[in-house]
Amino acid sequence: MVISVWGVVAKILTGGDRINHNEVVKISDEYLLPLASELFGLEGYHIQLIPAHKGGRNVVYSCEKEGIDSKILRIGFLPDRSREDFLGEVHYIRYLFEHGGSVSDVVSSKKGNLLEEVTHNNHVFFVCLFNKAKGKMLVENNYQYREGAPISEYYYNCGKVLGKLHQISKGYTPVHRRYSFFDKYNAQYIDKLIPESFPLLKEKLVELLNTLHGLERNQETFGMNHFDYNDGNYSIDFDTGQITVYDFDNSCYCWYMFDLAGLWISGVGWIQFEPDVGKRKTFMDDYFETVLAGYRSETKIEDSMLDKLPLFIQVSIMENIIDTFEVMHHNGEETTCDEELSYLIKCLEDDIPYKGFFHELYSCEEPFEYEERLITLGDNTKSSNQ
């Protein structure tokens, strides 16, 4: 049975029980970490909190012990994911690992479980442990690729690793099924989440969803996606160039083109300060051609789907917009629209393709920013508490 995300996320939007990151850290220090150490055999490990990034959904710790491979402990606390959702994620990761996917494997607890559920003071916490990926993130290496190797190797490997994951997914039959794209992204949820200040945005999002409803869904085009495949969610072994993927927290059933569109968007970072739009265009064409060469070395994709790249870049922008509003709600923040969010909204409202990267809207001096949009107090109150 697939559990719709809408029902549980709506609890947040209607003022349901909330608990924030800092509160969970305090509970972890007092109660959850000792229990997790016992459940997963982490006695003697040095356990250290990893600072949360903006929009982070979990409390995450590094677990280090001399002579033993490092681990990552993750505690999920937001009420918009069910036990079935978490089980769907960890069993999918295990399946990918067992079938040759370059992912950080899940570590079973002493009880043999990939997921442990803990209830404390009427709050449910989902705890799981992962092997830490070898290497480090690009940002930790100051965005310098490995010495002596061309950057094109990295682009190729990004596509190759993703292609392998998608190829494995095409044969995946879940025991615990993750939610599907339309379980979350639907007109009802958009109307509930997006403030009334953005009527055109709501209209464009629904149009986008209607277009997607018309697309074919079969084993070769639609399946489990990582749904957040970018250099913040994998590590690179700078001795070999091998990429190891993690953070499948957003994984769901979608068109494989969604992950590829995300990979296209990731590429703009390499050329975003170039003032010449022609050079930006040439770079992106070459970059994505290399990515696709790597991707197609592991799985096939029809040209008819690749032709829909502009559509799925828009879908990726939609996901980014919705995620931004969700984070504000999760954190109990006032609903605002900064320059980055305004830029994304402008791209959708005005049907500007390729994230505006080749459009006059784009500025290499202030990449992906547009003038801040105001949200009226009444609108904000309605969107937060209705």
mmCIF file of C-alpha atoms in Angstrom:
data_model
loop_
_atom_site.group_PDB
_atom_site.id
_atom_site.type_symbol
_atom_site.label_atom_id
_atom_site.label_comp_id
_atom_site.label_asym_id
_atom_site.label_seq_id
_atom_site.Cartn_x
_atom_site.Cartn_y
_atom_site.Cartn_z
ATOM 1 C CA MET A 1 0.000 0.000 0.000
ATOM 2 C CA VAL A 2 1.409 3.406 -0.971
ATOM 3 C CA ILE A 3 0.927 6.024 1.733
ATOM 4 C CA SER A 4 0.299 9.490 0.318
ATOM 5 C CA VAL A 5 2.676 12.136 1.600
ATOM 6 C CA TRP A 6 -0.101 14.717 1.428
ATOM 7 C CA GLY A 7 -1.947 13.461 4.490
ATOM 8 C CA VAL A 8 1.045 13.597 6.786
ATOM 9 C CA VAL A 9 2.576 16.784 5.401
ATOM 10 C CA ALA A 10 -0.793 18.466 5.815
ATOM 11 C CA LYS A 11 -0.437 17.882 9.546
ATOM 12 C CA ILE A 12 2.510 20.251 9.550
ATOM 13 C CA LEU A 13 0.737 22.869 7.481
ATOM 14 C CA THR A 14 -2.303 22.792 9.749
ATOM 15 C CA GLY A 15 -0.353 23.295 12.942
ATOM 16 C CA GLY A 16 0.325 19.672 13.907
ATOM 17 C CA ASP A 17 2.953 18.616 16.426
ATOM 18 C CA ARG A 18 6.337 20.115 15.634
ATOM 19 C CA ILE A 19 9.776 19.495 16.965
ATOM 20 C CA ASN A 20 12.842 21.299 15.654
ATOM 21 C CA HIS A 21 16.430 20.291 14.998
ATOM 22 C CA ASN A 22 17.861 21.800 18.176
ATOM 23 C CA GLU A 23 15.253 20.095 20.332
ATOM 24 C CA VAL A 24 16.097 16.750 18.738
ATOM 25 C CA VAL A 25 19.819 17.326 19.380
ATOM 26 C CA LYS A 26 19.053 17.876 23.054
ATOM 27 C CA ILE A 27 16.882 14.746 23.209
ATOM 28 C CA SER A 28 19.645 12.833 21.413
ATOM 29 C CA ASP A 29 22.279 13.890 23.901
ATOM 30 C CA GLU A 30 20.125 12.834 26.833
ATOM 31 C CA TYR A 31 18.395 9.756 25.476
ATOM 32 C CA LEU A 32 18.683 8.793 21.803
ATOM 33 C CA LEU A 33 22.465 8.522 21.395
ATOM 34 C CA PRO A 34 22.984 6.108 24.322
ATOM 35 C CA LEU A 35 20.111 4.000 23.016
ATOM 36 C CA ALA A 36 21.411 4.116 19.420
ATOM 37 C CA SER A 37 24.884 3.132 20.613
ATOM 38 C CA GLU A 38 23.386 0.076 22.252
ATOM 39 C CA LEU A 39 21.156 -0.789 19.281
ATOM 40 C CA PHE A 40 23.944 -0.536 16.691
ATOM 41 C CA GLY A 41 26.986 -1.520 18.758
ATOM 42 C CA LEU A 42 28.626 1.913 18.724
ATOM 43 C CA GLU A 43 30.226 1.670 22.149
ATOM 44 C CA GLY A 44 33.732 3.154 21.996
ATOM 45 C CA TYR A 45 33.011 5.275 18.928
ATOM 46 C CA HIS A 46 33.579 9.012 18.979
ATOM 47 C CA ILE A 47 30.178 10.350 17.981
ATOM 48 C CA GLN A 48 30.037 13.935 16.772
ATOM 49 C CA LEU A 49 27.144 16.027 15.498
ATOM 50 C CA ILE A 50 27.389 17.067 11.827
ATOM 51 C CA PRO A 51 26.161 20.676 11.430
ATOM 52 C CA ALA A 52 22.787 20.798 9.733
ATOM 53 C CA HIS A 53 22.519 22.363 6.284
ATOM 54 C CA LYS A 54 19.646 24.612 5.314
ATOM 55 C CA GLY A 55 16.596 22.488 4.682
ATOM 56 C CA GLY A 56 18.107 19.436 6.375
ATOM 57 C CA ARG A 57 15.487 16.945 7.502
ATOM 58 C CA ASN A 58 17.501 14.899 9.982
ATOM 59 C CA VAL A 59 19.934 15.038 12.868
ATOM 60 C CA VAL A 60 23.133 13.372 11.657
ATOM 61 C CA TYR A 61 26.285 12.218 13.488
ATOM 62 C CA SER A 62 29.674 10.942 12.395
ATOM 63 C CA CYS A 63 30.861 7.848 14.263
ATOM 64 C CA GLU A 64 34.618 7.286 14.352
ATOM 65 C CA LYS A 65 36.659 4.505 15.934
ATOM 66 C CA GLU A 66 40.312 3.737 15.338
ATOM 67 C CA GLY A 67 40.863 0.730 13.104
ATOM 68 C CA ILE A 68 37.190 0.495 12.068
ATOM 69 C CA ASP A 69 35.420 2.002 9.070
ATOM 70 C CA SER A 70 33.571 5.191 9.967
ATOM 71 C CA LYS A 71 29.790 5.283 10.148
ATOM 72 C CA ILE A 72 27.037 7.878 9.791
ATOM 73 C CA LEU A 73 24.145 7.810 12.258
ATOM 74 C CA ARG A 74 20.903 9.450 11.104
ATOM 75 C CA ILE A 75 17.878 10.327 13.211
ATOM 76 C CA GLY A 76 14.709 11.259 11.321
ATOM 77 C CA PHE A 77 12.167 13.282 13.294
ATOM 78 C CA LEU A 78 9.804 15.132 10.953
ATOM 79 C CA PRO A 79 6.264 13.691 10.924
ATOM 80 C CA ASP A 80 5.834 13.774 7.134
ATOM 81 C CA ARG A 81 7.441 10.368 6.582
ATOM 82 C CA SER A 82 5.957 7.083 7.727
ATOM 83 C CA ARG A 83 7.738 3.950 8.882
ATOM 84 C CA GLU A 84 6.914 2.462 5.491
ATOM 85 C CA ASP A 85 8.621 5.403 3.769
ATOM 86 C CA PHE A 86 11.808 4.921 5.780
ATOM 87 C CA LEU A 87 11.775 1.168 5.236
ATOM 88 C CA GLY A 88 11.289 1.792 1.524
ATOM 89 C CA GLU A 89 14.370 4.011 1.497
ATOM 90 C CA VAL A 90 16.758 1.731 3.414
ATOM 91 C CA HIS A 91 15.686 -1.445 1.603
ATOM 92 C CA TYR A 92 16.142 0.338 -1.733
ATOM 93 C CA ILE A 93 19.655 1.408 -0.708
ATOM 94 C CA ARG A 94 20.489 -2.159 0.330
ATOM 95 C CA TYR A 95 19.176 -3.451 -3.015
ATOM 96 C CA LEU A 96 21.307 -0.929 -4.929
ATOM 97 C CA PHE A 97 24.398 -1.905 -2.926
ATOM 98 C CA GLU A 98 23.846 -5.635 -3.387
ATOM 99 C CA HIS A 99 23.464 -5.164 -7.143
ATOM 100 C CA GLY A 100 26.633 -3.155 -7.655
ATOM 101 C CA GLY A 101 25.414 0.384 -7.120
ATOM 102 C CA SER A 102 28.034 2.778 -5.789
ATOM 103 C CA VAL A 103 26.149 3.758 -2.641
ATOM 104 C CA SER A 104 26.814 3.926 1.095
ATOM 105 C CA ASP A 105 25.300 0.725 2.428
ATOM 106 C CA VAL A 106 22.929 0.581 5.373
ATOM 107 C CA VAL A 107 24.267 -1.114 8.517
ATOM 108 C CA SER A 108 21.944 -3.511 10.334
ATOM 109 C CA SER A 109 21.305 -3.098 14.041
ATOM 110 C CA LYS A 110 22.137 -5.838 16.539
ATOM 111 C CA LYS A 111 18.539 -6.994 16.096
ATOM 112 C CA GLY A 112 19.118 -7.367 12.359
ATOM 113 C CA ASN A 113 17.015 -4.353 11.423
ATOM 114 C CA LEU A 114 17.934 -1.727 8.847
ATOM 115 C CA LEU A 115 15.691 0.738 10.673
ATOM 116 C CA GLU A 116 15.011 1.201 14.371
ATOM 117 C CA GLU A 117 11.940 3.107 15.563
ATOM 118 C CA VAL A 118 12.141 4.874 18.926
ATOM 119 C CA THR A 119 9.313 6.708 20.711
ATOM 120 C CA HIS A 120 10.142 9.327 23.322
ATOM 121 C CA ASN A 121 7.711 11.824 24.877
ATOM 122 C CA ASN A 122 5.103 11.032 22.208
ATOM 123 C CA HIS A 123 7.572 11.769 19.377
ATOM 124 C CA VAL A 124 8.643 9.028 16.994
ATOM 125 C CA PHE A 125 12.269 8.921 15.828
ATOM 126 C CA PHE A 126 13.570 6.720 13.005
ATOM 127 C CA VAL A 127 17.203 5.740 13.476
ATOM 128 C CA CYS A 128 19.493 4.153 10.907
ATOM 129 C CA LEU A 129 23.229 3.705 10.418
ATOM 130 C CA PHE A 130 25.257 3.895 7.197
ATOM 131 C CA ASN A 131 28.816 3.160 6.200
ATOM 132 C CA LYS A 132 30.593 6.441 5.575
ATOM 133 C CA ALA A 133 31.460 6.957 1.913
ATOM 134 C CA LYS A 134 35.139 6.853 1.009
ATOM 135 C CA GLY A 135 36.672 10.188 0.024
ATOM 136 C CA LYS A 136 35.104 13.583 0.474
ATOM 137 C CA MET A 137 32.756 16.036 -1.154
ATOM 138 C CA LEU A 138 33.921 18.430 -3.845
ATOM 139 C CA VAL A 139 33.288 21.423 -1.593
ATOM 140 C CA GLU A 140 35.618 19.888 1.000
ATOM 141 C CA ASN A 141 38.288 19.819 -1.702
ATOM 142 C CA ASN A 142 37.620 23.463 -2.675
ATOM 143 C CA TYR A 143 35.974 22.240 -5.897
ATOM 144 C CA GLN A 144 39.323 21.015 -7.169
ATOM 145 C CA TYR A 145 39.161 17.675 -8.955
ATOM 146 C CA ARG A 146 41.818 15.053 -8.477
ATOM 147 C CA GLU A 147 45.308 15.985 -9.549
ATOM 148 C CA GLY A 148 46.410 14.784 -12.973
ATOM 149 C CA ALA A 149 42.922 13.891 -14.187
ATOM 150 C CA PRO A 150 40.775 15.980 -16.557
ATOM 151 C CA ILE A 151 37.539 17.403 -15.172
ATOM 152 C CA SER A 152 35.747 15.595 -17.999
ATOM 153 C CA GLU A 153 36.464 12.340 -16.123
ATOM 154 C CA TYR A 154 34.364 13.671 -13.259
ATOM 155 C CA TYR A 155 31.484 14.657 -15.558
ATOM 156 C CA TYR A 156 31.574 11.212 -17.179
ATOM 157 C CA ASN A 157 31.630 9.444 -13.794
ATOM 158 C CA CYS A 158 28.673 11.504 -12.553
ATOM 159 C CA GLY A 159 26.638 10.203 -15.473
ATOM 160 C CA LYS A 160 27.998 6.663 -15.230
ATOM 161 C CA VAL A 161 27.199 6.228 -11.532
ATOM 162 C CA LEU A 162 23.696 7.629 -12.028
ATOM 163 C CA GLY A 163 23.156 5.408 -15.065
ATOM 164 C CA LYS A 164 24.106 2.348 -13.018
ATOM 165 C CA LEU A 165 21.651 3.288 -10.261
ATOM 166 C CA HIS A 166 18.865 3.741 -12.793
ATOM 167 C CA GLN A 167 19.694 0.464 -14.531
ATOM 168 C CA ILE A 168 19.492 -1.377 -11.199
ATOM 169 C CA SER A 169 16.223 0.412 -10.402
ATOM 170 C CA LYS A 170 14.677 -0.900 -13.608
ATOM 171 C CA GLY A 171 14.799 -4.394 -12.078
ATOM 172 C CA TYR A 172 13.739 -3.366 -8.582
ATOM 173 C CA THR A 173 10.547 -4.783 -7.072
ATOM 174 C CA PRO A 174 10.085 -3.285 -3.608
ATOM 175 C CA VAL A 175 8.889 -5.025 -0.472
ATOM 176 C CA HIS A 176 8.307 -1.616 1.107
ATOM 177 C CA ARG A 177 7.271 0.791 -1.618
ATOM 178 C CA ARG A 178 8.308 4.450 -1.512
ATOM 179 C CA TYR A 179 5.794 7.069 -2.548
ATOM 180 C CA SER A 180 5.382 8.119 -6.157
ATOM 181 C CA PHE A 181 5.777 11.601 -7.608
ATOM 182 C CA PHE A 182 2.076 12.395 -7.843
ATOM 183 C CA ASP A 183 1.431 11.233 -4.273
ATOM 184 C CA LYS A 184 3.124 14.440 -3.207
ATOM 185 C CA TYR A 185 3.118 16.773 -6.192
ATOM 186 C CA ASN A 186 -0.527 17.446 -6.923
ATOM 187 C CA ALA A 187 -2.831 20.444 -7.287
ATOM 188 C CA GLN A 188 -4.304 20.064 -3.803
ATOM 189 C CA TYR A 189 -0.927 20.155 -2.102
ATOM 190 C CA ILE A 190 0.277 23.073 -4.211
ATOM 191 C CA ASP A 191 -2.824 25.095 -3.373
ATOM 192 C CA LYS A 192 -2.345 24.356 0.326
ATOM 193 C CA LEU A 193 1.381 25.095 0.444
ATOM 194 C CA ILE A 194 1.934 28.034 -1.927
ATOM 195 C CA PRO A 195 0.781 31.439 -0.565
ATOM 196 C CA GLU A 196 -2.079 33.232 -2.299
ATOM 197 C CA SER A 197 0.392 35.971 -3.346
ATOM 198 C CA PHE A 198 1.430 33.690 -6.216
ATOM 199 C CA PRO A 199 -1.701 32.914 -8.271
ATOM 200 C CA LEU A 200 0.254 32.737 -11.556
ATOM 201 C CA LEU A 201 2.809 30.394 -10.009
ATOM 202 C CA LYS A 202 0.033 28.091 -8.808
ATOM 203 C CA GLU A 203 -1.464 28.107 -12.290
ATOM 204 C CA LYS A 204 1.886 27.301 -13.935
ATOM 205 C CA LEU A 205 2.597 24.496 -11.468
ATOM 206 C CA VAL A 206 -0.745 22.860 -12.191
ATOM 207 C CA GLU A 207 -0.107 23.202 -15.941
ATOM 208 C CA LEU A 208 3.250 21.503 -15.431
ATOM 209 C CA LEU A 209 1.621 18.659 -13.508
ATOM 210 C CA ASN A 210 -0.993 18.231 -16.248
ATOM 211 C CA THR A 211 1.791 17.943 -18.834
ATOM 212 C CA LEU A 212 3.502 15.271 -16.726
ATOM 213 C CA HIS A 213 0.273 13.313 -16.383
ATOM 214 C CA GLY A 214 0.333 12.950 -20.162
ATOM 215 C CA LEU A 215 3.798 11.383 -20.268
ATOM 216 C CA GLU A 216 4.347 7.679 -20.724
ATOM 217 C CA ARG A 217 5.387 5.709 -17.652
ATOM 218 C CA ASN A 218 7.045 2.347 -18.206
ATOM 219 C CA GLN A 219 9.925 0.316 -16.816
ATOM 220 C CA GLU A 220 12.481 2.081 -19.023
ATOM 221 C CA THR A 221 11.381 5.648 -18.244
ATOM 222 C CA PHE A 222 9.881 5.649 -14.748
ATOM 223 C CA GLY A 223 11.189 4.141 -11.518
ATOM 224 C CA MET A 224 13.024 4.875 -8.298
ATOM 225 C CA ASN A 225 15.057 8.093 -8.500
ATOM 226 C CA HIS A 226 17.548 9.463 -6.017
ATOM 227 C CA PHE A 227 15.646 12.749 -6.472
ATOM 228 C CA ASP A 228 18.492 14.887 -5.097
ATOM 229 C CA TYR A 229 21.533 13.769 -7.103
ATOM 230 C CA ASN A 230 24.183 16.479 -6.760
ATOM 231 C CA ASP A 231 27.692 16.990 -5.394
ATOM 232 C CA GLY A 232 26.326 17.581 -1.890
ATOM 233 C CA ASN A 233 25.071 14.001 -1.756
ATOM 234 C CA TYR A 234 28.059 11.979 -2.848
ATOM 235 C CA SER A 235 31.732 11.687 -1.991
ATOM 236 C CA ILE A 236 34.659 11.265 -4.377
ATOM 237 C CA ASP A 237 37.683 9.073 -3.837
ATOM 238 C CA PHE A 238 40.313 11.480 -5.124
ATOM 239 C CA ASP A 239 42.769 8.619 -5.674
ATOM 240 C CA THR A 240 40.526 6.818 -8.167
ATOM 241 C CA GLY A 241 37.713 9.230 -9.051
ATOM 242 C CA GLN A 242 35.084 6.785 -7.763
ATOM 243 C CA ILE A 243 31.819 8.432 -6.662
ATOM 244 C CA THR A 244 29.810 6.997 -3.760
ATOM 245 C CA VAL A 245 26.231 8.208 -3.408
ATOM 246 C CA TYR A 246 24.245 8.719 -0.210
ATOM 247 C CA ASP A 247 21.294 10.661 1.213
ATOM 248 C CA PHE A 248 18.386 8.894 -0.462
ATOM 249 C CA ASP A 249 16.025 10.667 1.911
ATOM 250 C CA ASN A 250 14.000 12.172 -0.967
ATOM 251 C CA SER A 251 14.049 9.078 -3.188
ATOM 252 C CA CYS A 252 10.743 8.320 -4.872
ATOM 253 C CA TYR A 253 9.183 6.973 -8.051
ATOM 254 C CA CYS A 254 9.574 9.424 -10.895
ATOM 255 C CA TRP A 255 10.835 9.670 -14.463
ATOM 256 C CA TYR A 256 14.542 8.953 -14.671
ATOM 257 C CA MET A 257 14.852 12.229 -16.575
ATOM 258 C CA PHE A 258 14.320 14.074 -13.292
ATOM 259 C CA ASP A 259 17.712 12.947 -11.953
ATOM 260 C CA LEU A 260 19.345 13.749 -15.300
ATOM 261 C CA ALA A 261 17.833 17.241 -15.275
ATOM 262 C CA GLY A 262 19.240 17.707 -11.780
ATOM 263 C CA LEU A 263 22.649 16.715 -13.113
ATOM 264 C CA TRP A 264 22.318 19.287 -15.903
ATOM 265 C CA ILE A 265 21.500 21.963 -13.305
ATOM 266 C CA SER A 266 24.521 20.924 -11.226
ATOM 267 C CA GLY A 267 26.739 21.647 -14.212
ATOM 268 C CA VAL A 268 25.926 25.370 -14.327
ATOM 269 C CA GLY A 269 28.072 25.894 -11.230
ATOM 270 C CA TRP A 270 31.211 25.352 -13.283
ATOM 271 C CA ILE A 271 30.463 28.230 -15.659
ATOM 272 C CA GLN A 272 27.975 30.466 -13.821
ATOM 273 C CA PHE A 273 30.317 33.487 -13.624
ATOM 274 C CA GLU A 274 30.995 33.529 -17.383
ATOM 275 C CA PRO A 275 29.455 36.732 -18.846
ATOM 276 C CA ASP A 276 29.314 35.429 -22.442
ATOM 277 C CA VAL A 277 26.046 33.526 -22.924
ATOM 278 C CA GLY A 278 27.448 31.794 -26.018
ATOM 279 C CA LYS A 279 30.323 30.370 -23.984
ATOM 280 C CA ARG A 280 27.924 29.268 -21.264
ATOM 281 C CA LYS A 281 25.805 27.499 -23.868
ATOM 282 C CA THR A 282 28.796 25.769 -25.480
ATOM 283 C CA PHE A 283 30.097 24.632 -22.108
ATOM 284 C CA MET A 284 26.729 23.208 -21.036
ATOM 285 C CA ASP A 285 26.330 21.332 -24.325
ATOM 286 C CA ASP A 286 29.781 19.769 -23.964
ATOM 287 C CA TYR A 287 29.297 19.059 -20.261
ATOM 288 C CA PHE A 288 25.984 17.290 -20.730
ATOM 289 C CA GLU A 289 27.234 15.338 -23.738
ATOM 290 C CA THR A 290 29.981 13.918 -21.502
ATOM 291 C CA VAL A 291 27.496 13.196 -18.698
ATOM 292 C CA LEU A 292 25.247 11.335 -21.145
ATOM 293 C CA ALA A 293 28.167 9.312 -22.482
ATOM 294 C CA GLY A 294 28.798 8.083 -18.957
ATOM 295 C CA TYR A 295 25.101 7.512 -18.330
ATOM 296 C CA ARG A 296 24.598 5.543 -21.535
ATOM 297 C CA SER A 297 27.581 3.336 -20.723
ATOM 298 C CA GLU A 298 25.356 1.797 -18.005
ATOM 299 C CA THR A 299 21.769 2.129 -19.211
ATOM 300 C CA LYS A 300 19.800 3.202 -22.243
ATOM 301 C CA ILE A 301 17.638 6.267 -22.664
ATOM 302 C CA GLU A 302 15.671 7.197 -25.740
ATOM 303 C CA ASP A 303 16.259 10.468 -27.563
ATOM 304 C CA SER A 304 12.537 11.147 -27.198
ATOM 305 C CA MET A 305 13.029 11.364 -23.416
ATOM 306 C CA LEU A 306 16.185 13.451 -23.699
ATOM 307 C CA ASP A 307 14.189 15.916 -25.781
ATOM 308 C CA LYS A 308 12.175 16.544 -22.614
ATOM 309 C CA LEU A 309 15.194 17.904 -20.734
ATOM 310 C CA PRO A 310 13.777 21.488 -20.686
ATOM 311 C CA LEU A 311 10.517 20.140 -19.241
ATOM 312 C CA PHE A 312 12.284 18.270 -16.452
ATOM 313 C CA ILE A 313 14.485 21.249 -15.619
ATOM 314 C CA GLN A 314 11.186 23.064 -14.984
ATOM 315 C CA VAL A 315 10.034 20.121 -12.853
ATOM 316 C CA SER A 316 13.276 20.334 -10.875
ATOM 317 C CA ILE A 317 12.620 24.057 -10.313
ATOM 318 C CA MET A 318 9.115 23.193 -9.139
ATOM 319 C CA GLU A 319 10.531 20.711 -6.642
ATOM 320 C CA ASN A 320 12.997 23.355 -5.426
ATOM 321 C CA ILE A 321 10.247 25.924 -4.930
ATOM 322 C CA ILE A 322 8.005 23.488 -3.059
ATOM 323 C CA ASP A 323 10.910 22.302 -0.913
ATOM 324 C CA THR A 324 11.756 25.905 0.023
ATOM 325 C CA PHE A 325 8.214 26.601 1.203
ATOM 326 C CA GLU A 326 8.131 23.257 3.026
ATOM 327 C CA VAL A 327 11.307 24.062 4.943
ATOM 328 C CA MET A 328 9.815 27.355 6.132
ATOM 329 C CA HIS A 329 6.761 25.478 7.368
ATOM 330 C CA HIS A 330 8.812 22.699 8.977
ATOM 331 C CA ASN A 331 10.851 25.261 10.889
ATOM 332 C CA GLY A 332 7.858 27.391 11.822
ATOM 333 C CA GLU A 333 9.392 30.344 10.004
ATOM 334 C CA GLU A 334 7.596 33.343 8.555
ATOM 335 C CA THR A 335 6.866 32.723 4.878
ATOM 336 C CA THR A 336 9.203 34.903 2.810
ATOM 337 C CA CYS A 337 10.429 35.041 -0.777
ATOM 338 C CA ASP A 338 14.097 35.952 -1.087
ATOM 339 C CA GLU A 339 16.049 36.701 -4.263
ATOM 340 C CA GLU A 340 16.840 33.043 -5.022
ATOM 341 C CA LEU A 341 13.267 31.863 -4.590
ATOM 342 C CA SER A 342 12.015 34.863 -6.590
ATOM 343 C CA TYR A 343 14.317 33.876 -9.457
ATOM 344 C CA LEU A 344 12.934 30.324 -9.562
ATOM 345 C CA ILE A 345 9.366 31.594 -9.464
ATOM 346 C CA LYS A 346 10.113 34.043 -12.288
ATOM 347 C CA CYS A 347 11.430 31.194 -14.458
ATOM 348 C CA LEU A 348 8.201 29.245 -14.051
ATOM 349 C CA GLU A 349 5.804 32.180 -14.264
ATOM 350 C CA ASP A 350 7.391 33.468 -17.490
ATOM 351 C CA ASP A 351 8.103 30.025 -19.021
ATOM 352 C CA ILE A 352 11.846 30.747 -19.143
ATOM 353 C CA PRO A 353 13.694 27.510 -20.052
ATOM 354 C CA TYR A 354 16.982 26.080 -18.776
ATOM 355 C CA LYS A 355 16.683 27.868 -15.410
ATOM 356 C CA GLY A 356 17.136 31.155 -17.259
ATOM 357 C CA PHE A 357 20.811 30.353 -17.805
ATOM 358 C CA PHE A 358 20.750 31.537 -21.412
ATOM 359 C CA HIS A 359 18.156 34.284 -20.874
ATOM 360 C CA GLU A 360 18.538 38.033 -20.289
ATOM 361 C CA LEU A 361 17.101 37.452 -16.802
ATOM 362 C CA TYR A 362 20.388 35.825 -15.767
ATOM 363 C CA SER A 363 23.240 37.868 -14.277
ATOM 364 C CA CYS A 364 26.706 36.360 -13.881
ATOM 365 C CA GLU A 365 27.357 38.954 -11.152
ATOM 366 C CA GLU A 366 24.352 37.837 -9.110
ATOM 367 C CA PRO A 367 23.692 34.307 -10.357
ATOM 368 C CA PHE A 368 20.140 33.000 -10.091
ATOM 369 C CA GLU A 369 18.776 35.987 -8.184
ATOM 370 C CA TYR A 370 15.819 38.253 -8.872
ATOM 371 C CA GLU A 371 14.208 41.053 -6.917
ATOM 372 C CA GLU A 372 12.595 39.873 -3.698
ATOM 373 C CA ARG A 373 8.841 39.320 -3.757
ATOM 374 C CA LEU A 374 6.652 40.520 -0.899
ATOM 375 C CA ILE A 375 4.095 38.307 0.806
ATOM 376 C CA THR A 376 1.321 40.092 2.656
ATOM 377 C CA LEU A 377 0.863 39.356 6.342
ATOM 378 C CA GLY A 378 -2.687 38.118 5.794
ATOM 379 C CA ASP A 379 -1.484 35.813 3.035
ATOM 380 C CA ASN A 380 1.315 34.472 5.198
ATOM 381 C CA THR A 381 -1.039 33.837 8.103
ATOM 382 C CA LYS A 382 -3.406 31.949 5.833
ATOM 383 C CA SER A 383 -0.681 29.852 4.256
ATOM 384 C CA SER A 384 0.828 28.954 7.621
ATOM 385 C CA ASN A 385 -2.254 28.298 9.697
ATOM 386 C CA GLN A 386 -5.149 27.489 7.408
#
